[in-house]
Tab-separated table of C-alpha atoms in Angstrom:
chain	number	residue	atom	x	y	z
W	393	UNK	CA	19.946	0.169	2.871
W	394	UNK	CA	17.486	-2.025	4.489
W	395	UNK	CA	16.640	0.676	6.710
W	396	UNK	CA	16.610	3.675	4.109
W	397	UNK	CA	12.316	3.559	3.568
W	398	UNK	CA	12.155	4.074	7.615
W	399	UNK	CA	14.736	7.023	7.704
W	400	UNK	CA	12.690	8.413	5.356
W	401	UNK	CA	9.709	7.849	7.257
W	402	UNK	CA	11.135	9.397	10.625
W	403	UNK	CA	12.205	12.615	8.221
W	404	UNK	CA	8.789	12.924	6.968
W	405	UNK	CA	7.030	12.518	10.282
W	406	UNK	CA	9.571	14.711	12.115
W	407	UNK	CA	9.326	17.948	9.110
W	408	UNK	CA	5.246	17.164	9.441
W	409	UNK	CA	5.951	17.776	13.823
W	410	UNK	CA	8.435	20.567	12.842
W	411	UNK	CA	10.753	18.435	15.144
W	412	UNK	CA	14.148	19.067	14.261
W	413	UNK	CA	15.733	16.542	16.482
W	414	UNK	CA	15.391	13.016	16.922
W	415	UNK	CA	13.697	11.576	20.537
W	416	UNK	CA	11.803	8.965	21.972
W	417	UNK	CA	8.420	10.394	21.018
W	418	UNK	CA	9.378	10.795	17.353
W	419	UNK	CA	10.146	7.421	17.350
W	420	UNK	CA	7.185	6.322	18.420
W	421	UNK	CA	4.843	9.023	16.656
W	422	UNK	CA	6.796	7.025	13.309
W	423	UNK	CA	5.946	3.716	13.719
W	424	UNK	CA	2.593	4.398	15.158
W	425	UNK	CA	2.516	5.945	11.334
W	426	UNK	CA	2.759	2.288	10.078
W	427	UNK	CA	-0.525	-0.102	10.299
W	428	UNK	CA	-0.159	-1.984	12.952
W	429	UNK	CA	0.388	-6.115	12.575
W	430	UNK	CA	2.348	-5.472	9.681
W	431	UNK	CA	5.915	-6.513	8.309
W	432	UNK	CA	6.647	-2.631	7.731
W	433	UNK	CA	5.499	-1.497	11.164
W	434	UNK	CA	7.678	-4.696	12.594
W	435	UNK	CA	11.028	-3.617	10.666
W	436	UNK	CA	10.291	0.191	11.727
W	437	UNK	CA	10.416	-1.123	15.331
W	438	UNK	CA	14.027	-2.810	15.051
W	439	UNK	CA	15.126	-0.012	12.871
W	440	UNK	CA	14.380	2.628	15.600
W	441	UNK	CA	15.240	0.295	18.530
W	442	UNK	CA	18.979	0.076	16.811
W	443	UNK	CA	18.701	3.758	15.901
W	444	UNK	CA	17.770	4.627	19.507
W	445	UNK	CA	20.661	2.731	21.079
W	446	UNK	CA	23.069	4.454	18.460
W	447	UNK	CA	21.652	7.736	19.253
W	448	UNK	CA	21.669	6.727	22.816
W	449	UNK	CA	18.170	7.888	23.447
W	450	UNK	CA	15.846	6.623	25.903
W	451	UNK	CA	12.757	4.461	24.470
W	452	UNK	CA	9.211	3.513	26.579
W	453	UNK	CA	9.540	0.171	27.588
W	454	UNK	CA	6.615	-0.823	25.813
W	455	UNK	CA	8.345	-0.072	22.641
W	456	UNK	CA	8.890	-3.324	21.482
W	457	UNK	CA	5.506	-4.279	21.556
W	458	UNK	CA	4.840	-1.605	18.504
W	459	UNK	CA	6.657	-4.324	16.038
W	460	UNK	CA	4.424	-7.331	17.323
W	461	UNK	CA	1.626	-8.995	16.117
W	462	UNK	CA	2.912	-9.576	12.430
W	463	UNK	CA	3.589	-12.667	11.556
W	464	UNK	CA	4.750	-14.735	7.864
W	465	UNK	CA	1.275	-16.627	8.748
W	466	UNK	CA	-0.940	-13.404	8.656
W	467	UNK	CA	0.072	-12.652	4.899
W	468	UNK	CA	-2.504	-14.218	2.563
W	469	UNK	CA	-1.933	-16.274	0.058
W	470	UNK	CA	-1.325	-15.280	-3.684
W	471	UNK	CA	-3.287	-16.130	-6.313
W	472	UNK	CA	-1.074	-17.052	-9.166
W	473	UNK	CA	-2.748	-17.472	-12.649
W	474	UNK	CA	-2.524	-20.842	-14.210
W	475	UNK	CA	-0.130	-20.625	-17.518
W	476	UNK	CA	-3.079	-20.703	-19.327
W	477	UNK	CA	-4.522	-17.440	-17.946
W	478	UNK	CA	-1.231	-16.088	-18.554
W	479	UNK	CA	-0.763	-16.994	-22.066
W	480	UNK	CA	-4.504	-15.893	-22.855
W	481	UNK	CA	-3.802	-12.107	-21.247
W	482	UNK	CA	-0.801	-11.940	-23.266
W	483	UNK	CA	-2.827	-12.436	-26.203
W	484	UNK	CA	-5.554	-10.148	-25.413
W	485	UNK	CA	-2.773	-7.136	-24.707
W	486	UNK	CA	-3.608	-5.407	-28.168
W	487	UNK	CA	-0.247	-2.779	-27.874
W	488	UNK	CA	2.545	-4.975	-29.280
W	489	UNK	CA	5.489	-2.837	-26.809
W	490	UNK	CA	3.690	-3.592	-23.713
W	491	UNK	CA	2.762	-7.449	-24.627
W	492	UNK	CA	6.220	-7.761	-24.899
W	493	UNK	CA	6.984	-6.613	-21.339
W	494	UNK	CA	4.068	-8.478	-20.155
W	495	UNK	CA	5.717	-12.094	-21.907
W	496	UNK	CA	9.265	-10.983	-19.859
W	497	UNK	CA	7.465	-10.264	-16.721
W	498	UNK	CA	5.719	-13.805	-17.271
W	499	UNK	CA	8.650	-16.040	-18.567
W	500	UNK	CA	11.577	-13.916	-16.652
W	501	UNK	CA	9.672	-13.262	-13.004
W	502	UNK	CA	10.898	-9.542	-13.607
W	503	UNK	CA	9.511	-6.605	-11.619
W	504	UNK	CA	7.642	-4.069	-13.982
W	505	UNK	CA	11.022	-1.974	-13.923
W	506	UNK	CA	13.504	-4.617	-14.869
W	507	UNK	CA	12.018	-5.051	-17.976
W	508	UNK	CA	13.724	-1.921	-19.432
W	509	UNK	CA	17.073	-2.353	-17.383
W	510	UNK	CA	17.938	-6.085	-19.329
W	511	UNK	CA	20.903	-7.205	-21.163
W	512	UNK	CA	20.906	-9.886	-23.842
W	513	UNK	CA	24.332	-10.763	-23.230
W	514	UNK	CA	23.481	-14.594	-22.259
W	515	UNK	CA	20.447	-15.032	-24.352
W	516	UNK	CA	22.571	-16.849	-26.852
W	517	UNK	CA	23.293	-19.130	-23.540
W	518	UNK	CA	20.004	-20.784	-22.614
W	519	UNK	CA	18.169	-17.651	-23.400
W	520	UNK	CA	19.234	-16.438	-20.216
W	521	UNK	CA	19.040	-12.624	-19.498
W	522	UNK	CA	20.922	-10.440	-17.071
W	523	UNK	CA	18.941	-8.145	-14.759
W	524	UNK	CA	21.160	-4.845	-14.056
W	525	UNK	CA	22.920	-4.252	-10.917
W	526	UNK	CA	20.536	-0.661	-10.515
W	527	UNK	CA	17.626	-2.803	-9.770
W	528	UNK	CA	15.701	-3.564	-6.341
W	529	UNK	CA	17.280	-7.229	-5.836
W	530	UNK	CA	20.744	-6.386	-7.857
W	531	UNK	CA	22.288	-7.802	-10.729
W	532	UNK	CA	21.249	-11.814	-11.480
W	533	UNK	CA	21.012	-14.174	-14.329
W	534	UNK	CA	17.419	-15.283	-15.119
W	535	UNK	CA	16.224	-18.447	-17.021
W	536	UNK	CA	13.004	-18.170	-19.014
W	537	UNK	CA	10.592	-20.732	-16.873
W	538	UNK	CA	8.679	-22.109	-18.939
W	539	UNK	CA	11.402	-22.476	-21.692
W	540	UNK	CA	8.984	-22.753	-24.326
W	541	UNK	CA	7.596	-19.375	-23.717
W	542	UNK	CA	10.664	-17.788	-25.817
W	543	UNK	CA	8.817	-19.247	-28.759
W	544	UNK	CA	5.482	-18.609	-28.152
W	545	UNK	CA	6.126	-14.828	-26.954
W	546	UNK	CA	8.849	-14.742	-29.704
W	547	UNK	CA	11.324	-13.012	-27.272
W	548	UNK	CA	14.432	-11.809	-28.233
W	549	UNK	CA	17.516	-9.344	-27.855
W	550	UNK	CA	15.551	-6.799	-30.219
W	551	UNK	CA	12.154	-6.668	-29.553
W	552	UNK	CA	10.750	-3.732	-28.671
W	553	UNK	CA	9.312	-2.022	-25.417
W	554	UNK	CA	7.488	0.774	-24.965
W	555	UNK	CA	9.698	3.506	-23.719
W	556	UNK	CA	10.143	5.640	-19.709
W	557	UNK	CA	7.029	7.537	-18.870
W	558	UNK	CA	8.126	10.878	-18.694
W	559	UNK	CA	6.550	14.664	-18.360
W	560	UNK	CA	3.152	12.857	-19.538
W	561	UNK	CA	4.627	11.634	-23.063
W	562	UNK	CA	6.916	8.382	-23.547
W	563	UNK	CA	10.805	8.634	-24.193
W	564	UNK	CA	13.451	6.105	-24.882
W	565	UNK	CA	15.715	6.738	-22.318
């Protein structure tokens, strides 16, 4: 699965080149697709070095140097609000469905998506709440952090979100 977004990639590249097979140059006409120095251009480079030895086709030599120059250094650094700023944008969110996603994003850590795809079934439990298995990282148990938040967001099992975006109108599914 780790490769899937690449695949993908090659796919798109190759229909865009009318190529119908894969080869060397489609390789390389993929990740040369990616910005260079970056993780995704990196990952693209071992996923089409191991796809190329699978396939058994031949590769440049230079190949490998396509995935350099990234490195856990060159990301920058995040600037994470202060639980002060937090609590203060929660307050000035003036739609009562999406403050309540924004307090679970904020005392959870949950991607925007997880916040509809929750169960309650350990909130009784340390107000934990289980993140479902459909999700980008996979089922887990989350602990609100800060604990204190569950009061002062007043979250719990049925408070309401706002709904799927769907054909330009919201739904509940």
């Amino acid at each position: 699965t780790g490769y899937n977004r690449f695949l993908r990639k090659l796919l798109k590249v190759g229909q865009s080149q009318r190529k119908w097979k894969i080869d060397g140059q489609l390789l390389v006409d993929t990740i040369l697709s990616y910005p260079p120095a970056t993780d995704s251009r990196s990952r693209a480079t071992t996923c089409f070095t191991d796809l190329a030895q699978h396939l058994k086709i031949d590769l440049p030599d230079h190949f490998s140097s396509y995935g350099q120059g990234y490195t856990a250094s060159s990301v920058e650094d995040r600037n994470i609000p202060s639980d002060e700023e937090i609590i203060q944008t929660y307050q000035s969110i003036e739609d009562p469905l999406f403050r309540n996603a924004f307090a679970l994003q904020a005392t959870y850590g949950l991607r925007n998506h997880e916040v509809l795809q929750l169960h309650w079934d350990f909130f009784d439990d340390g107000h934990a709440v289980r993140v479902d298995k459909k999700t980008k990282t996979g089922e887990r148990i989350v602990f609100p952090l800060p604990s204190d938040w569950i009061e002062l967001f007043n979250i719990h099992p049925q408070m309401q979100l706002p709904g799927l975006l769907s054909k330009n109108r919201f739904t509940q599914e």
